[in-house]
Coordinates of C-alpha atoms and ligand atoms in Angstrom, one line a residue:
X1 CA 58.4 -48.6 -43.9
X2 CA 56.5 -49.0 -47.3
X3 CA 56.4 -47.4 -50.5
X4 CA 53.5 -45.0 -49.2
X5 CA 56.6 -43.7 -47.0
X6 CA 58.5 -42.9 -49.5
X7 CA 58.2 -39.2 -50.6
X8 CA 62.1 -39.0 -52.1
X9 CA 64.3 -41.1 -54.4
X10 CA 66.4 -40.8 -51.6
X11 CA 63.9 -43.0 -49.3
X12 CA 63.3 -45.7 -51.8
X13 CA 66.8 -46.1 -52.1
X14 CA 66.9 -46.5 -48.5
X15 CA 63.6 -48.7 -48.6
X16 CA 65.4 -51.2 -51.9
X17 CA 68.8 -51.2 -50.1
X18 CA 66.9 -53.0 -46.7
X19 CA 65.1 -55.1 -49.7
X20 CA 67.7 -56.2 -51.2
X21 CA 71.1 -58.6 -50.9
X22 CA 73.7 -56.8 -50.3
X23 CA 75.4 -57.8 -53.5
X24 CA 72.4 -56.9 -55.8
X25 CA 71.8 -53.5 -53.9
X26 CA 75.5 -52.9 -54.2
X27 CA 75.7 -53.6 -58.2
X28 CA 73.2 -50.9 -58.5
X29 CA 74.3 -48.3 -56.3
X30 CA 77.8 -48.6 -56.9
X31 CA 80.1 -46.9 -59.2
X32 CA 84.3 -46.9 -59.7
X33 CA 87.3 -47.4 -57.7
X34 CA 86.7 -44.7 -54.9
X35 CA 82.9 -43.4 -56.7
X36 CA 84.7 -39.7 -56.5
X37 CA 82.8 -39.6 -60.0
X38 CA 79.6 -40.7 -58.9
X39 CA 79.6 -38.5 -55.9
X40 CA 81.0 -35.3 -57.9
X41 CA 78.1 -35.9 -60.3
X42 CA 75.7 -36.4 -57.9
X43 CA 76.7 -33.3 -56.0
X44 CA 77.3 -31.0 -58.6
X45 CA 73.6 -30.3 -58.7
X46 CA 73.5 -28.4 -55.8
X47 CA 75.5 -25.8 -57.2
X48 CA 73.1 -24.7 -59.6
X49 CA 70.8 -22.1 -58.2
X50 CA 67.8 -20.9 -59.6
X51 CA 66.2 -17.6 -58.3
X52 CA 62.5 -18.1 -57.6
X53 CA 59.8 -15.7 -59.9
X54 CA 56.3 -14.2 -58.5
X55 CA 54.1 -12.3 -60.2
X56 CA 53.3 -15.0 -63.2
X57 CA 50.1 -16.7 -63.4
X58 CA 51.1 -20.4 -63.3
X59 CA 47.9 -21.7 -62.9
X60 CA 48.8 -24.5 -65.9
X61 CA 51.7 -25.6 -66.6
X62 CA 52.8 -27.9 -69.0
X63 CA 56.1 -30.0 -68.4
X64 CA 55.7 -31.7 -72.2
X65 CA 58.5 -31.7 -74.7
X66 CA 59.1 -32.2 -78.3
X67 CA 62.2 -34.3 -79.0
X68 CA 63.5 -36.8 -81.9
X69 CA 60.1 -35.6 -83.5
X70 CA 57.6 -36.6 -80.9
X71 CA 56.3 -35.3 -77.8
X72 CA 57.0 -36.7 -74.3
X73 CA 55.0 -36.2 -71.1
X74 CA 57.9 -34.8 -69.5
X75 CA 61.6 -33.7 -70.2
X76 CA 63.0 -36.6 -69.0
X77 CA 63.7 -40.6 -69.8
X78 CA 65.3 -43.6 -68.3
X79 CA 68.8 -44.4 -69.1
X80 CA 69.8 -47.7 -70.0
X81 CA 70.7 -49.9 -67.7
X82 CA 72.0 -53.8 -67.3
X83 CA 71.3 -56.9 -65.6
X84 CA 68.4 -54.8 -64.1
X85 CA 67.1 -58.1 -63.0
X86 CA 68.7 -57.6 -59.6
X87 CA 66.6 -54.6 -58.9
X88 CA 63.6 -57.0 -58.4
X89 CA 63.1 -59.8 -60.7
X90 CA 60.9 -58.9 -63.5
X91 CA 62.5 -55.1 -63.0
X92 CA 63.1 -54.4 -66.9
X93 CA 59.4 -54.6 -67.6
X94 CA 58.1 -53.4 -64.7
X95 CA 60.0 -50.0 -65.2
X96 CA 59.4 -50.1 -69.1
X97 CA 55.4 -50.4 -68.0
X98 CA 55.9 -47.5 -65.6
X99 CA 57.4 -45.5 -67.7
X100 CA 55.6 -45.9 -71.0
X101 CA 52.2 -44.8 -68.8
X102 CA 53.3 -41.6 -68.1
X103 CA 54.3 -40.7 -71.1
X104 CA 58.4 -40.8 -70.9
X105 CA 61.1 -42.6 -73.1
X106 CA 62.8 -45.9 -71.4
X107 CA 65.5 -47.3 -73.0
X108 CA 66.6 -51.0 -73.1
X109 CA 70.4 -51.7 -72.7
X110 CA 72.1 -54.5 -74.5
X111 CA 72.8 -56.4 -71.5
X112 CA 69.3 -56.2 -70.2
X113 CA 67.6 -59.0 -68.6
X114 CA 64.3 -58.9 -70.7
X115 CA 64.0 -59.3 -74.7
X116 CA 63.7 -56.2 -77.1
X117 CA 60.8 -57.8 -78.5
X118 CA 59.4 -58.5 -75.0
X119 CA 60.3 -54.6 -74.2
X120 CA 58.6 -53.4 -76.8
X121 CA 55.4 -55.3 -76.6
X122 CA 54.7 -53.6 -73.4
X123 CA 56.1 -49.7 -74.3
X124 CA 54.7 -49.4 -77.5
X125 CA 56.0 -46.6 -78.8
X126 CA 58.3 -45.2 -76.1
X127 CA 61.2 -47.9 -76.0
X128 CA 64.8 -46.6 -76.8
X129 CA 67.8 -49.6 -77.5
X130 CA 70.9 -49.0 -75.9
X131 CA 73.9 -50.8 -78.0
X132 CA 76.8 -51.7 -76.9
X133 CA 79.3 -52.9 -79.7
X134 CA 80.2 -56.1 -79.7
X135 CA 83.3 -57.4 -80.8
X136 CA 81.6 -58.9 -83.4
X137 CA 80.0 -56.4 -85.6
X138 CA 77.4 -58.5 -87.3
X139 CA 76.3 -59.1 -83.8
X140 CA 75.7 -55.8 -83.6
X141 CA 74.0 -55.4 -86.9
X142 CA 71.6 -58.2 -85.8
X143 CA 70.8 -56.5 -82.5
X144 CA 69.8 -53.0 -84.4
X145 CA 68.0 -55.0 -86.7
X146 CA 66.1 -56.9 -83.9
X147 CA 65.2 -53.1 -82.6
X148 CA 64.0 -51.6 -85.6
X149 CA 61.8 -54.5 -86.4
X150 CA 60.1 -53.8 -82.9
X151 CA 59.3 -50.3 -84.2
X152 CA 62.7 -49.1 -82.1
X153 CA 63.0 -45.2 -83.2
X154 CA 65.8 -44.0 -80.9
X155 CA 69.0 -46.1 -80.5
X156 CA 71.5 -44.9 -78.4
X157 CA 75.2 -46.8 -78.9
X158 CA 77.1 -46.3 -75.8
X159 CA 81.1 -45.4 -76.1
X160 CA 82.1 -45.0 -72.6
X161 CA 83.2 -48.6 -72.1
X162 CA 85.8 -49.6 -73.6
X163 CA 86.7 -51.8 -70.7
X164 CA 84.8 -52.0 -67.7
X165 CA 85.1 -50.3 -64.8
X166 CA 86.4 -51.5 -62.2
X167 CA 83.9 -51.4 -59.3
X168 CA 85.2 -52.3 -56.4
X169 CA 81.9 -53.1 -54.5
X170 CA 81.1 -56.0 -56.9
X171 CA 84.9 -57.6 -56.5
X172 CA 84.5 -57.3 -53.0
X173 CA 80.9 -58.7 -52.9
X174 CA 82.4 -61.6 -55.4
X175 CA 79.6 -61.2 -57.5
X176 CA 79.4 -63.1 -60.2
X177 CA 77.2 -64.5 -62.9
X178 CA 75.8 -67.2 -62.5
X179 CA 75.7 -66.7 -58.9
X180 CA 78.9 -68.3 -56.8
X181 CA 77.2 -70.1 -53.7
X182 CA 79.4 -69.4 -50.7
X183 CA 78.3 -69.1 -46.9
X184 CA 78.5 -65.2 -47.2
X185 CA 76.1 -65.2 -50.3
X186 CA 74.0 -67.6 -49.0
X187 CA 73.7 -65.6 -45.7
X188 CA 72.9 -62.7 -47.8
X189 CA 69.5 -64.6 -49.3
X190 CA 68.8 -66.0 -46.3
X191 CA 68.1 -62.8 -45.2
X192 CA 66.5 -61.1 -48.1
X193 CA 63.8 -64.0 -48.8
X194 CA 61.4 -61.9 -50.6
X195 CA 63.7 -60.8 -53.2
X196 CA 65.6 -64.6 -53.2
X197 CA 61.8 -66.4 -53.5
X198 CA 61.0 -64.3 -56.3
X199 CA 64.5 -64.5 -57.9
X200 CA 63.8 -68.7 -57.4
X201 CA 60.7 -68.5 -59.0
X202 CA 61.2 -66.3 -62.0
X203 CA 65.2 -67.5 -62.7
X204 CA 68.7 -66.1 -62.3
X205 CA 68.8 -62.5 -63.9
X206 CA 70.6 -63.5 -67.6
X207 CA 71.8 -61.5 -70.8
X208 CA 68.5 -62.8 -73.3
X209 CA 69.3 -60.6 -76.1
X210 CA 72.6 -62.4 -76.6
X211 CA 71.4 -65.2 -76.0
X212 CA 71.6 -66.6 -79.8
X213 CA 74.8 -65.0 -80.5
X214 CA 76.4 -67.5 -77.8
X215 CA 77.8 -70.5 -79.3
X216 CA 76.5 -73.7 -78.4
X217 CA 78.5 -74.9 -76.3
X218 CA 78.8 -71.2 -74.0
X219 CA 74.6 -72.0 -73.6
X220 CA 75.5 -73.3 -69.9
X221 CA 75.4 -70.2 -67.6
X222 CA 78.9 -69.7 -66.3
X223 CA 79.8 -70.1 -70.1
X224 CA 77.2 -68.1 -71.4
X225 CA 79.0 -65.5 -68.8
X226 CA 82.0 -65.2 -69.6
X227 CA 81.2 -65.2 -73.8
X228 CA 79.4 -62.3 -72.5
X229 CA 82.5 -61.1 -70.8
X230 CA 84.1 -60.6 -74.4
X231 CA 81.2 -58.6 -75.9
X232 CA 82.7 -55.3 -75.9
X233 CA 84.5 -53.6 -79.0
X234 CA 87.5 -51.7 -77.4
X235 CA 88.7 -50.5 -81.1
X236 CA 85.0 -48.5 -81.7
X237 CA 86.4 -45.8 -83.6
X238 CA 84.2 -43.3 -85.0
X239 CA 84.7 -45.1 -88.7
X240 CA 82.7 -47.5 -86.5
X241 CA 80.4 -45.3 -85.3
X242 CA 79.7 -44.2 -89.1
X243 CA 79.0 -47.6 -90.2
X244 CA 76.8 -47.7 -87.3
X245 CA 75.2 -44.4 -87.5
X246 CA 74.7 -45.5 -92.2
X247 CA 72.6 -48.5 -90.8
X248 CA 70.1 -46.9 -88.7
X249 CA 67.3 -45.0 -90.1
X250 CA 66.1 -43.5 -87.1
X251 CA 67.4 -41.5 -84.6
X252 CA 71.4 -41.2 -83.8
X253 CA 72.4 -40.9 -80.0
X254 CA 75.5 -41.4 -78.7
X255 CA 75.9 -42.2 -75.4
X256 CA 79.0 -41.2 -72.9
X257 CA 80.2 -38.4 -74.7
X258 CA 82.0 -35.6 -72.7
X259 CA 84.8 -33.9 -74.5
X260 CA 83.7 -31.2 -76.9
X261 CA 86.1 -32.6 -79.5
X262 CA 84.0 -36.0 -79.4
X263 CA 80.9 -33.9 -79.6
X264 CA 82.5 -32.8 -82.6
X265 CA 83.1 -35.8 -83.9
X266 CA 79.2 -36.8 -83.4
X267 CA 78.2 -34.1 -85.4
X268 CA 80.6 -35.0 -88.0
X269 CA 79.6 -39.0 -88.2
X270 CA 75.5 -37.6 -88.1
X271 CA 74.7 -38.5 -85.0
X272 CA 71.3 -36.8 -84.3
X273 CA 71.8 -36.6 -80.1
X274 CA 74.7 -36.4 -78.1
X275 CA 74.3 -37.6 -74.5
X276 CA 76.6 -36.4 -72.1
X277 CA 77.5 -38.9 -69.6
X278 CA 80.1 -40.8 -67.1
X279 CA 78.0 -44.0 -67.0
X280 CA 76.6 -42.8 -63.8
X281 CA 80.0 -43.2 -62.3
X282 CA 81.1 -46.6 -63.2
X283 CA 84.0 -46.0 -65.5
X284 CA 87.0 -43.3 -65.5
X285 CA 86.8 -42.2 -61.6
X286 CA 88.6 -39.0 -62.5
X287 CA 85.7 -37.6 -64.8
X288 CA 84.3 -34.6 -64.0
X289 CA 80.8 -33.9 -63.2
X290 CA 78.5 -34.3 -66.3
X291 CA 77.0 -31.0 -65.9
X292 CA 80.9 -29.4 -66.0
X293 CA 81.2 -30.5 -69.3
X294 CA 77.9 -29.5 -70.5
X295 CA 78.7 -25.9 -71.6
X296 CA 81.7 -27.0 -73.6
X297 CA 79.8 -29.4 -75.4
X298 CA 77.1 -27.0 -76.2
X299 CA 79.3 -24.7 -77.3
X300 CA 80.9 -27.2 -79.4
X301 CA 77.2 -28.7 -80.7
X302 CA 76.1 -25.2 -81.3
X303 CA 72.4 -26.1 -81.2
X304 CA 72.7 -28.5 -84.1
X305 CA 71.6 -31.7 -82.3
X306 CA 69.8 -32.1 -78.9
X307 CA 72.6 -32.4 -76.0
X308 CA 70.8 -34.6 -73.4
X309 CA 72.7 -35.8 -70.3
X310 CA 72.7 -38.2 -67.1
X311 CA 74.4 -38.6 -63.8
X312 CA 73.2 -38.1 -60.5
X313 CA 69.7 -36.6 -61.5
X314 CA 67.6 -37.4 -58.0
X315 CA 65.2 -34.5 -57.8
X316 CA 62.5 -32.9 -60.4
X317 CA 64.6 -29.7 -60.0
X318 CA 67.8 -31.5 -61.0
X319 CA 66.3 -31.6 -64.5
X320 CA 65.0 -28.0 -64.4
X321 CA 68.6 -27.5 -63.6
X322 CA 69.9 -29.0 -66.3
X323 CA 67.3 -27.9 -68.5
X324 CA 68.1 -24.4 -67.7
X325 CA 71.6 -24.6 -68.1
X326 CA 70.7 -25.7 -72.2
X327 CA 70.3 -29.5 -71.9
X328 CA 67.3 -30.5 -74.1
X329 CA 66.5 -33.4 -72.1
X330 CA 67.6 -35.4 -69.2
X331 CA 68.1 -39.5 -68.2
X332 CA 68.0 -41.3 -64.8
X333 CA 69.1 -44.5 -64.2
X334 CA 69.1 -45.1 -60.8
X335 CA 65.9 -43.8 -59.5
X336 CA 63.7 -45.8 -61.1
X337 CA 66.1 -48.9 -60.0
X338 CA 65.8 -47.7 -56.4
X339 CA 62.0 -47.8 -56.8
X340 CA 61.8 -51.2 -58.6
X341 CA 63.8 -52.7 -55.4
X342 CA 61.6 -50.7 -53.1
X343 CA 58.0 -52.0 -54.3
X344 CA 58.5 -53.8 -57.8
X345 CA 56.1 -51.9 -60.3
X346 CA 54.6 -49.5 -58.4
X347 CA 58.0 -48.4 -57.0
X348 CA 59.2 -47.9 -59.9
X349 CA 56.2 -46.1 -60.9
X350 CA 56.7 -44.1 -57.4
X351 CA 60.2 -43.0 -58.6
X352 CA 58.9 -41.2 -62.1
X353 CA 55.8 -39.4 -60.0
X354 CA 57.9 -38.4 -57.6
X355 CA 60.4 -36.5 -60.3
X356 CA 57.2 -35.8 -62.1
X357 CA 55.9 -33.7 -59.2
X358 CA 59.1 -32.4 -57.8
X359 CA 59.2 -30.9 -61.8
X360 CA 55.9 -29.6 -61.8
X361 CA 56.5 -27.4 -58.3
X362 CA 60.5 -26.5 -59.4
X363 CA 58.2 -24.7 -62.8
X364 CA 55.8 -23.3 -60.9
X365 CA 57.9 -21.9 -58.4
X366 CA 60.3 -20.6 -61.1
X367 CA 57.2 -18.4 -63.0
X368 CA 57.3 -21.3 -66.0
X369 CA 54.4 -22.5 -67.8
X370 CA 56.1 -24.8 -69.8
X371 CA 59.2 -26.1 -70.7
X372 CA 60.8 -23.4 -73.0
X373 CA 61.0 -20.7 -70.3
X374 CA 63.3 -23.0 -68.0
X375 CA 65.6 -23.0 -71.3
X376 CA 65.8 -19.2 -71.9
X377 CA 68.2 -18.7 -69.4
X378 CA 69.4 -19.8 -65.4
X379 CA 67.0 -17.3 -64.3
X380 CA 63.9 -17.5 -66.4
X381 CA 62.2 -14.1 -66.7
X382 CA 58.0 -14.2 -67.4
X383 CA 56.2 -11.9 -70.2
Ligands
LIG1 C1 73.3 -50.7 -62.5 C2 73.7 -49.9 -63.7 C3 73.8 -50.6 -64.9 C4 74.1 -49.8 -66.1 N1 74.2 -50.4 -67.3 C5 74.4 -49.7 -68.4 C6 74.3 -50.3 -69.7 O1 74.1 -51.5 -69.8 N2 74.5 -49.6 -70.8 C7 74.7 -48.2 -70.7 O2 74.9 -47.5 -71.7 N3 74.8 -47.6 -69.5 C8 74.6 -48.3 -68.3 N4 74.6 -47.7 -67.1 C9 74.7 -46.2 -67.1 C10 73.4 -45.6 -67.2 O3 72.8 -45.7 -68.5 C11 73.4 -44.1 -66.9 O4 74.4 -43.4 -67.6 C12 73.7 -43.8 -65.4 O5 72.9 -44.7 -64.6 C13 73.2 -42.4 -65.0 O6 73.5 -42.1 -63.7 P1 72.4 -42.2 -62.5 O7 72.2 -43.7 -62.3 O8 73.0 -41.5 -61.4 O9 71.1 -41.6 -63.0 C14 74.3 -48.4 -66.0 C15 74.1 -47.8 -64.7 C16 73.8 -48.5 -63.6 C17 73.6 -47.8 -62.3

């Protein structure tokens, strides 16, 4: 089966996870301990229904939005994630390429596999930085600075992890950075040659942006992995987050939030976004379902600051869900993931059209010409 097959994120998945090693695939896919998150969030979609309109002349519709004071081709972005490298090699670019042509945000994460300044040469205008907050501060200070001098509007500063996760498919896998060579792992690229070839050719997936904060002697790999292992803050308090939020000029978002006390607390330190999160699954096991905490979080926001949110998204009409139920925009992570492994670059391209179009038919089908009706109420009436 090839990409032309694929007519769901659901079938690139199942194209990228015949693509790839099992231990790469499973990195992706994965989330915590028994995923009872990442299942819940990827489930809890279904249970928003949205009664069908006739009657309205959708001849045009528009799926375009206006957020952090710029339009966007569609109401939706890619969500941050790291070591994307194992998707395909090259994968950070590819779906920063694929994005920025039709029109949608992508955000970089700290731990990503390709430069800022590399990112932003190919997206122009529609990069994002995701920050994580290192230990060190100044580190952090030096990254932000690194993004706004690539023109970097949006930074999102993720505070969802202050420890890992602890995803069980990776410890079972032994995955491990750089890679440990042992009969099963070999096995494993043995059998996947395209993806091992091109991994051979373009390098072992590594952390570039903290590169130069690595002393010199943690340049060797396995070093430079477990300095990398100690770049997490867990004491990022929200006088943190205020020092963080005084030092950036452009736009505020924090990342992982999903108590309305926190959302609070956003608010109070400035924060000009609040997404509401569970990291896609990969940290506290017991967190509810993004979109349950959504109305609490609105309430608590009270229309003051774009509430965006991620988890589970795998359909167009996921984010007309979401959309209708307030959010004012939504992230994937995954899909586009799933595509990269499926066909590289035009996979990944093959995940956003295929949200793209799923969006389009979920507006027309609802009686929406654009965007604004989906967010007047579950059940969007016309005129
Ligand atoms: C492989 C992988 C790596 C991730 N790495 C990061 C990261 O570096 N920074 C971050 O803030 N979130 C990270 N996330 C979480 C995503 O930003 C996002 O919240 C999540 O993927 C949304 O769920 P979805 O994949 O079901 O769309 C990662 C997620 C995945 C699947």
């Amino acid at each position: 089966m090839g990409l032309e097959h694929c007519h769901s994120i659901a079938d690139l998945r199942a194209l990228a996870r015949r693509r790839l090693p099992r231990f790469a695939f499973e990195y992706l896919d994965g989330g915590a301990e028994d995923e009872v998150a990442l299942r819940r969030a990827c489930r809890s979609w279904e249970e928003v229904t949205l009664t069908p309109r006739t009657g309205v002349d959708v001849a045009r519709r528009d799926p375009g939005v206006t957020l952090f004071g710029r339009r966007w081709a569609a109401p939706f972005g890619i969500s941050p994630t790291g070591l994307t490298g194992l998707a395909w090699p090259g994968a950070d670019l590819m779906i920063v390429r694929a994005a920025a042509a039709r029109g949608l945000p992508v955000t970089l994460s700290t731990p990503a596999t390709a430069t800022i300044e590399s990112a932003a040469a190919e997206a122009a205008s529609h990069l994002w930085y995701q920050l994580y907050v290192p230990a060190r501060l100044e580190i952090a200070f030096d990254l932000m600075r690194r993004a706004r001098e690539a023109d970097v509007d949006v930074l999102l500063v993720t505070m969802d992890v202050p420890v890992p996760g602890k995803r069980e498919r990776d410890l079972r896998n032994g995955f491990s950075l750089p890679f440990r060579m042992t009969p099963r792992l070999m096995w494993d690229l043995v059998t996947h040659p395209a993806w091992s070839f091109a991994t051979r050719r373009y390098g072992e997936p590594r952390f570039v942006n903290l590169l130069p904060y690595a002393p010199p002697d943690a340049q060797g790999a396995r070093s430079l992995a477990s300095f990398m292992a100690g770049q997490i803050m867990p004491s990022l308090t929200w006088d943190v987050m205020r020092q963080l939020r005084d030092a950036w000029p452009g736009h505020f978002v924090v990342k992982g939030v999903m108590h309305p006390d926190d959302a609070a607390q956003c608010l109070a330190i400035g924060a000009d976004g609040i997404l509401v999160s569970t990291h896609g699954g990969r940290q506290l096991d017991a967190a509810p379902a993004p979109l349950d905490a959504l109305p609490a979080i609105l309430r608590a926001v009270g229309g003051r600051v774009p509430v965006l949110i991620d988890g589970g998204v795998r359909r167009g009409l996921d984010i007309a869900r979401a959309l209708s139920l307030g959010a004012a925009f939504v992230m994937a992570g995954r899909p586009t993931l799933y595509g990269a492994g499926a066909g590289g670059e035009a996979g990944a391209g093959r995940a956003l059209s295929i949200l793209l179009d799923e969006l389009d038919r979920a507006m027309a089908l609802l009686g929406c010409q654009e965007i604004a009706r989906l967010r007047v109420g579950r059940n969007p009436l016309p005129g």
